[in-house]
């Protein structure tokens, strides 16, 4: 059975992270998110205050990014950035872990880096981006375990700016690695409803997407088709 349009909308973080977006385009993106009832928008740090104002009273959360997109800023900078963004009104933080340190096997550094951001977020949801395109499966598993140890709420596949994005294999691996207390977010390449539904089946519960309208419109159309079929079948029975 297909999920409802409302259910899928509440799985989507509408992504507004392209570096070339104008202020007007960010406002338009916030309007789209509000009209479609997405879970959140995910905006660039400099756009947080704008998004907070644009989405006031809509129920759509404002998310933003820290250490984006490479993850190699100092922990102190990530902490300062997180605190400033929380003060500006951010509800959720998507941080990039230190990819090079993870690939080097420096587990303590990666865990402490994440934990510092979690603490700075003051109880707000923290999603940790591993950037799986650069990692082996063993490194992905290690990253997931460190995310959970550090107290974050989500593991996330990708920034959307690396050579590859979310894959079924990665979602299955991440879901199998973390406990039920940790959720999995897919980002990068989630452009169609079929892709999203496949990733839901694999264990993802949140999605970074720019093709939000197309995904939700496709789902609405399929529901209309299902209702038409049911009516036709019922008419035939009589």
Coordinates of N, CA, C and O in Angstrom, one line a residue, residues 58-193:
X58 N 4.1 27.9 10.2 CA 3.8 26.9 9.2 C 3.9 25.4 9.8 O 3.4 24.5 9.2
X59 N 4.7 25.2 10.8 CA 5.0 23.9 11.3 C 6.2 23.2 10.6 O 6.6 22.1 11.0
X60 N 6.7 23.9 9.6 CA 7.9 23.4 8.9 C 9.2 23.8 9.7 O 9.4 25.0 10.0
X61 N 10.0 22.8 10.0 CA 11.2 23.1 10.8 C 12.3 23.7 9.9 O 12.3 23.5 8.6
X62 N 13.2 24.4 10.5 CA 14.3 25.0 9.8 C 15.6 24.2 10.2 O 16.0 24.1 11.3
X63 N 16.2 23.5 9.2 CA 17.4 22.8 9.4 C 18.5 23.5 8.7 O 18.3 24.3 7.7
X64 N 19.8 23.3 9.1 CA 20.9 23.9 8.4 C 22.1 23.0 8.5 O 22.0 21.9 9.1
X65 N 23.2 23.4 8.0 CA 24.4 22.5 7.9 C 25.6 23.1 8.7 O 25.7 24.4 8.8
X66 N 26.4 22.3 9.2 CA 27.6 22.6 9.9 C 28.8 21.8 9.4 O 28.7 20.6 9.1
X67 N 29.9 22.5 9.1 CA 31.1 21.9 8.6 C 30.9 21.4 7.2 O 31.5 20.4 6.7
X68 N 30.1 22.1 6.5 CA 29.6 21.7 5.1 C 30.4 22.3 4.0 O 30.7 23.5 4.1
X69 N 30.8 21.5 3.0 CA 30.4 20.1 2.7 C 31.5 19.1 3.0 O 31.4 17.9 2.8
X70 N 32.7 19.6 3.5 CA 33.8 18.7 3.6 C 34.1 18.1 5.0 O 34.8 17.1 5.2
X71 N 33.6 18.8 6.1 CA 33.7 18.3 7.4 C 35.1 18.5 8.1 O 35.3 18.0 9.2
X72 N 36.0 19.2 7.5 CA 37.3 19.3 8.0 C 37.7 20.6 8.7 O 38.8 20.9 9.0
X73 N 36.6 21.3 9.1 CA 36.9 22.5 9.9 C 37.2 22.1 11.4 O 36.8 20.9 11.8
X74 N 37.8 22.9 12.1 CA 38.1 22.6 13.5 C 36.8 22.3 14.3 O 35.8 23.0 14.1
X75 N 36.9 21.5 15.3 CA 35.8 21.2 16.2 C 35.3 22.5 16.8 O 34.1 22.7 16.9
X76 N 36.2 23.3 17.2 CA 35.8 24.6 17.9 C 35.0 25.4 16.9 O 34.1 26.1 17.3
X77 N 35.3 25.4 15.6 CA 34.6 26.2 14.6 C 33.2 25.6 14.4 O 32.2 26.3 14.3
X78 N 33.1 24.2 14.4 CA 31.8 23.6 14.3 C 30.9 23.9 15.5 O 29.7 24.1 15.3
X79 N 31.5 23.9 16.6 CA 30.8 24.2 17.9 C 30.3 25.7 17.8 O 29.1 25.9 18.1
X80 N 31.1 26.6 17.4 CA 30.7 28.0 17.4 C 29.6 28.2 16.3 O 28.7 28.9 16.5
X81 N 29.8 27.5 15.2 CA 28.8 27.6 14.1 C 27.5 27.1 14.6 O 26.4 27.7 14.4
X82 N 27.5 25.9 15.3 CA 26.2 25.3 15.8 C 25.5 26.2 16.8 O 24.3 26.5 16.7
X83 N 26.3 26.8 17.7 CA 25.7 27.7 18.7 C 25.1 28.9 18.0 O 24.0 29.3 18.4
X84 N 25.8 29.5 17.0 CA 25.2 30.7 16.3 C 24.0 30.3 15.6 O 23.0 31.1 15.5
X85 N 23.9 29.2 15.0 CA 22.8 28.8 14.2 C 21.6 28.4 15.0 O 20.4 28.8 14.7
X86 N 21.8 27.8 16.2 CA 20.8 27.6 17.2 C 20.2 28.9 17.6 O 19.0 29.1 17.7
X87 N 21.1 29.9 17.9 CA 20.6 31.2 18.4 C 19.8 31.9 17.3 O 18.8 32.6 17.6
X88 N 20.1 31.6 16.0 CA 19.4 32.2 14.9 C 18.1 31.5 14.7 O 17.2 32.1 13.9
X89 N 17.8 30.4 15.3 CA 16.5 29.7 15.2 C 16.5 28.4 14.6 O 15.4 27.8 14.3
X90 N 17.7 27.8 14.3 CA 17.7 26.5 13.6 C 17.1 25.4 14.6 O 17.5 25.4 15.7
X91 N 16.3 24.6 14.0 CA 15.7 23.5 14.8 C 16.5 22.2 14.6 O 16.4 21.3 15.5
X92 N 17.2 22.0 13.5 CA 18.0 20.8 13.3 C 19.3 21.1 12.7 O 19.4 22.1 11.9
X93 N 20.3 20.3 13.0 CA 21.7 20.5 12.5 C 22.1 19.3 11.7 O 22.1 18.2 12.2
X94 N 22.5 19.5 10.4 CA 23.1 18.4 9.7 C 24.6 18.7 9.6 O 25.0 19.6 8.8
X95 N 25.4 18.0 10.3 CA 26.8 18.2 10.3 C 27.6 17.2 9.5 O 27.1 16.0 9.4
X96 N 28.7 17.6 9.0 CA 29.6 16.6 8.2 C 30.7 16.2 9.2 O 31.4 17.1 9.8
X97 N 30.8 14.9 9.4 CA 32.0 14.5 10.2 C 33.3 14.7 9.5 O 33.3 15.0 8.3
X98 N 34.4 14.6 10.2 CA 35.7 14.8 9.5 C 36.0 13.5 8.7 O 36.4 12.5 9.2
X99 N 35.8 13.6 7.4 CA 35.9 12.5 6.5 C 37.3 11.9 6.5 O 37.5 10.7 6.6
X100 N 38.3 12.8 6.4 CA 39.7 12.3 6.4 C 40.1 11.6 7.7 O 40.8 10.6 7.7
X101 N 39.6 12.1 8.8 CA 39.9 11.5 10.1 C 39.3 10.1 10.2 O 39.8 9.2 10.7
X102 N 38.0 10.0 9.7 CA 37.4 8.7 9.7 C 38.1 7.7 8.8 O 38.3 6.6 9.2
X103 N 38.5 8.2 7.6 CA 39.3 7.3 6.7 C 40.6 6.9 7.3 O 41.2 5.8 7.0
X104 N 41.1 7.7 8.2 CA 42.4 7.4 8.9 C 42.3 6.5 10.1 O 43.3 6.1 10.7
X105 N 41.0 6.2 10.5 CA 40.8 5.3 11.6 C 40.9 6.0 12.9 O 41.0 5.4 14.0
X106 N 40.8 7.4 12.9 CA 41.0 8.1 14.2 C 39.6 8.3 14.8 O 39.0 9.3 14.8
X107 N 39.2 7.2 15.4 CA 37.8 7.1 16.0 C 37.6 8.1 17.1 O 36.5 8.7 17.1
X108 N 38.5 8.3 18.0 CA 38.3 9.2 19.1 C 38.1 10.6 18.6 O 37.2 11.3 19.1
X109 N 38.9 11.0 17.6 CA 38.7 12.4 17.1 C 37.3 12.5 16.5 O 36.6 13.5 16.8
X110 N 36.9 11.6 15.7 CA 35.6 11.7 15.0 C 34.5 11.7 16.0 O 33.6 12.5 15.9
X111 N 34.5 10.8 17.0 CA 33.5 10.7 18.0 C 33.4 12.0 18.8 O 32.3 12.6 19.0
X112 N 34.6 12.5 19.2 CA 34.6 13.7 20.0 C 34.1 15.0 19.2 O 33.4 15.8 19.8
X113 N 34.4 15.0 17.9 CA 34.0 16.1 17.1 C 32.5 16.1 17.0 O 31.8 17.2 17.1
X114 N 31.9 14.9 16.8 CA 30.4 14.8 16.7 C 29.8 15.2 18.1 O 28.8 15.9 18.1
X115 N 30.3 14.6 19.1 CA 29.8 14.8 20.5 C 29.8 16.3 20.8 O 28.8 16.8 21.5
X116 N 30.8 17.0 20.4 CA 30.9 18.5 20.7 C 29.7 19.2 20.0 O 29.1 20.2 20.6
X117 N 29.4 18.9 18.8 CA 28.3 19.5 18.1 C 27.0 19.1 18.7 O 26.1 20.0 18.9
X118 N 26.8 17.9 19.1 CA 25.6 17.4 19.8 C 25.4 18.3 21.0 O 24.3 18.7 21.3
X119 N 26.4 18.4 21.8 CA 26.3 19.2 23.0 C 25.9 20.7 22.7 O 25.1 21.3 23.3
X120 N 26.6 21.2 21.7 CA 26.3 22.6 21.3 C 24.9 22.8 20.8 O 24.3 23.9 20.9
X121 N 24.3 21.8 20.2 CA 23.0 21.9 19.7 C 21.9 21.9 20.7 O 20.8 22.3 20.4
X122 N 22.3 21.7 22.0 CA 21.4 21.8 23.1 C 20.1 21.0 23.0 O 19.0 21.6 23.3
X123 N 20.2 19.8 22.6 CA 19.0 19.0 22.5 C 18.3 18.9 21.2 O 17.3 18.2 21.0
X124 N 18.7 19.8 20.3 CA 18.1 19.8 18.9 C 18.6 18.6 18.1 O 19.7 18.0 18.4
X125 N 17.9 18.2 17.2 CA 18.2 17.0 16.3 C 19.5 17.3 15.6 O 19.6 18.3 14.9
X126 N 20.4 16.3 15.7 CA 21.7 16.4 14.9 C 21.8 15.2 14.0 O 21.7 14.0 14.5
X127 N 21.9 15.4 12.7 CA 22.1 14.4 11.7 C 23.6 14.5 11.2 O 24.0 15.6 10.9
X128 N 24.2 13.3 11.2 CA 25.7 13.3 10.9 C 25.9 12.7 9.5 O 25.5 11.6 9.2
X129 N 26.5 13.5 8.6 CA 26.7 13.1 7.3 C 28.1 12.5 7.2 O 29.1 13.0 7.6
X130 N 28.1 11.2 6.7 CA 29.3 10.5 6.5 C 30.0 10.7 5.2 O 31.2 10.4 5.1
X131 N 29.3 11.1 4.2 CA 29.8 11.2 2.8 C 30.3 9.8 2.4 O 31.5 9.6 2.1
X132 N 29.4 8.9 2.2 CA 29.7 7.5 1.9 C 30.5 7.3 0.6 O 31.2 6.3 0.5
X133 N 30.4 8.2 -0.3 CA 31.1 8.0 -1.6 C 32.6 7.9 -1.4 O 33.2 7.3 -2.3
X134 N 33.1 8.4 -0.3 CA 34.5 8.4 -0.1 C 35.0 7.2 0.9 O 36.2 7.1 1.2
X135 N 34.0 6.4 1.3 CA 34.3 5.4 2.4 C 34.2 4.0 1.9 O 33.4 3.7 1.1
X136 N 35.0 3.1 2.5 CA 34.7 1.7 2.4 C 33.6 1.3 3.3 O 33.2 2.0 4.2
X137 N 33.1 0.1 3.1 CA 32.0 -0.4 4.0 C 32.5 -0.5 5.4 O 31.7 -0.1 6.3
X138 N 33.7 -0.9 5.7 CA 34.2 -0.9 7.1 C 34.2 0.5 7.7 O 33.9 0.7 8.9
X139 N 34.6 1.5 6.9 CA 34.6 2.9 7.4 C 33.2 3.4 7.6 O 32.9 4.2 8.5
X140 N 32.2 3.0 6.7 CA 30.8 3.4 6.9 C 30.3 2.8 8.2 O 29.6 3.5 9.0
X141 N 30.6 1.6 8.5 CA 30.2 0.9 9.8 C 30.8 1.7 11.0 O 30.1 2.0 11.9
X142 N 32.1 1.9 10.9 CA 32.7 2.6 12.0 C 32.1 4.0 12.2 O 31.8 4.4 13.3
X143 N 31.8 4.7 11.1 CA 31.2 6.0 11.2 C 29.8 6.0 11.9 O 29.5 6.8 12.8
X144 N 29.0 5.0 11.5 CA 27.7 4.8 12.1 C 27.8 4.6 13.6 O 27.1 5.1 14.4
X145 N 28.8 3.7 14.0 CA 28.9 3.4 15.4 C 29.4 4.6 16.2 O 28.9 4.9 17.3
X146 N 30.2 5.4 15.6 CA 30.7 6.6 16.3 C 29.6 7.7 16.4 O 29.5 8.4 17.4
X147 N 28.8 7.8 15.4 CA 27.6 8.7 15.5 C 26.7 8.3 16.7 O 26.3 9.2 17.4
X148 N 26.5 7.0 16.8 CA 25.6 6.6 17.9 C 26.3 6.8 19.2 O 25.6 7.3 20.2
X149 N 27.5 6.5 19.3 CA 28.3 6.7 20.6 C 28.3 8.2 21.0 O 28.3 8.5 22.2
X150 N 28.3 9.1 20.0 CA 28.4 10.5 20.3 C 27.1 11.1 20.6 O 27.0 12.3 21.0
X151 N 26.0 10.4 20.5 CA 24.7 10.9 20.9 C 23.9 11.6 19.9 O 22.9 12.3 20.2
X152 N 24.2 11.5 18.6 CA 23.4 12.1 17.5 C 22.2 11.3 17.3 O 22.1 10.1 17.7
X153 N 21.2 11.9 16.6 CA 20.0 11.2 16.3 C 19.9 10.5 15.0 O 19.1 9.6 14.8
X154 N 20.7 10.9 14.0 CA 20.6 10.4 12.6 C 22.0 10.1 12.1 O 23.0 10.9 12.4
X155 N 22.1 9.1 11.3 CA 23.2 8.9 10.4 C 22.7 9.3 9.0 O 21.6 9.0 8.6
X156 N 23.5 9.9 8.2 CA 23.1 10.4 6.9 C 24.1 10.1 5.8 O 25.3 10.1 6.1
X157 N 23.7 9.7 4.6 CA 24.6 9.2 3.6 C 25.5 10.2 3.0 O 26.7 9.9 2.8
X158 N 25.0 11.4 2.7 CA 25.8 12.2 1.7 C 25.4 13.7 1.9 O 24.3 14.0 2.4
X159 N 26.3 14.5 1.3 CA 26.0 16.0 1.2 C 25.2 16.3 0.0 O 24.5 17.3 -0.1
X160 N 25.3 15.5 -1.0 CA 24.8 15.8 -2.3 C 25.8 16.5 -3.2 O 25.5 16.8 -4.4
X161 N 27.0 16.7 -2.7 CA 28.0 17.4 -3.5 C 29.2 16.5 -3.7 O 30.2 17.0 -4.3
X162 N 29.2 15.3 -3.4 CA 30.3 14.3 -3.6 C 30.0 13.6 -4.9 O 28.9 13.7 -5.5
X163 N 30.9 12.7 -5.4 CA 30.7 12.0 -6.6 C 29.4 11.0 -6.6 O 28.9 10.7 -7.7
X164 N 29.0 10.6 -5.4 CA 27.9 9.7 -5.4 C 27.0 10.1 -4.2 O 27.4 10.8 -3.3
X165 N 25.7 9.6 -4.2 CA 24.8 9.9 -3.1 C 24.3 8.6 -2.5 O 25.0 7.6 -2.4
X166 N 23.0 8.7 -2.1 CA 22.4 7.5 -1.4 C 22.2 6.3 -2.3 O 21.9 6.5 -3.4
X167 N 22.5 5.2 -1.7 CA 22.3 3.9 -2.4 C 21.5 2.9 -1.5 O 21.6 3.1 -0.3
X168 N 20.9 2.0 -2.2 CA 20.2 1.0 -1.4 C 21.1 0.2 -0.5 O 20.8 0.0 0.7
X169 N 22.2 -0.2 -1.0 CA 23.2 -0.9 -0.2 C 23.7 -0.2 1.0 O 23.8 -0.7 2.1
X170 N 23.9 1.1 0.8 CA 24.4 1.9 2.0 C 23.3 2.1 3.0 O 23.5 2.0 4.2
X171 N 22.0 2.3 2.6 CA 20.9 2.4 3.6 C 20.8 1.1 4.3 O 20.6 1.2 5.6
X172 N 20.8 0.0 3.6 CA 20.7 -1.3 4.3 C 21.8 -1.5 5.3 O 21.6 -1.9 6.5
X173 N 23.1 -1.1 4.9 CA 24.2 -1.3 5.8 C 24.1 -0.4 7.0 O 24.3 -0.8 8.2
X174 N 23.7 0.9 6.8 CA 23.6 1.8 7.9 C 22.5 1.4 8.9 O 22.7 1.4 10.1
X175 N 21.4 1.0 8.3 CA 20.3 0.6 9.2 C 20.6 -0.7 10.0 O 20.2 -0.8 11.2
X176 N 21.4 -1.6 9.4 CA 21.8 -2.8 10.1 C 22.8 -2.5 11.2 O 23.0 -3.3 12.2
X177 N 23.6 -1.4 11.1 CA 24.7 -1.1 12.0 C 24.2 -0.4 13.2 O 24.7 -0.7 14.3
X178 N 23.3 0.6 13.1 CA 22.9 1.4 14.2 C 21.7 0.7 14.9 O 21.0 -0.1 14.3
X179 N 21.5 1.1 16.2 CA 20.3 0.6 16.9 C 19.0 1.2 16.5 O 19.0 2.3 15.7
X180 N 17.9 0.7 16.9 CA 16.6 1.3 16.5 C 16.4 2.7 17.0 O 15.6 3.5 16.5
X181 N 17.2 3.2 17.9 CA 17.1 4.5 18.5 C 17.7 5.6 17.5 O 17.4 6.8 17.6
X182 N 18.5 5.1 16.5 CA 19.1 6.0 15.5 C 18.3 5.9 14.2 O 18.1 4.8 13.7
X183 N 18.0 7.0 13.6 CA 17.4 7.0 12.3 C 18.4 7.2 11.1 O 19.5 7.7 11.4
X184 N 18.0 6.9 9.9 CA 18.8 7.0 8.8 C 18.3 7.9 7.8 O 17.1 7.8 7.4
X185 N 19.1 8.9 7.3 CA 18.6 9.9 6.3 C 19.4 9.6 5.0 O 20.6 9.5 5.0
X186 N 18.7 9.6 3.9 CA 19.2 9.5 2.6 C 19.3 10.8 1.9 O 18.3 11.5 1.9
X187 N 20.4 11.1 1.3 CA 20.5 12.4 0.6 C 21.4 12.2 -0.6 O 22.3 11.3 -0.6
X188 N 21.2 12.9 -1.7 CA 22.0 12.8 -2.9 C 21.4 11.8 -3.8 O 21.4 10.6 -3.6
X189 N 20.7 12.3 -4.9 CA 20.2 11.5 -5.9 C 18.7 11.0 -5.6 O 18.2 10.2 -6.4
X190 N 18.1 11.5 -4.6 CA 16.7 11.1 -4.3 C 15.8 12.0 -5.1 O 15.3 13.1 -4.6
X191 N 15.6 11.7 -6.3 CA 14.9 12.6 -7.3 C 13.5 12.1 -7.7 O 12.8 12.8 -8.4
X192 N 13.2 10.8 -7.4 CA 12.0 10.2 -7.9 C 11.2 9.5 -6.7 O 11.9 9.1 -5.7
X193 N 9.9 9.4 -6.9 CA 9.1 8.7 -5.9 C 9.6 7.2 -5.7 O 9.7 6.7 -4.6

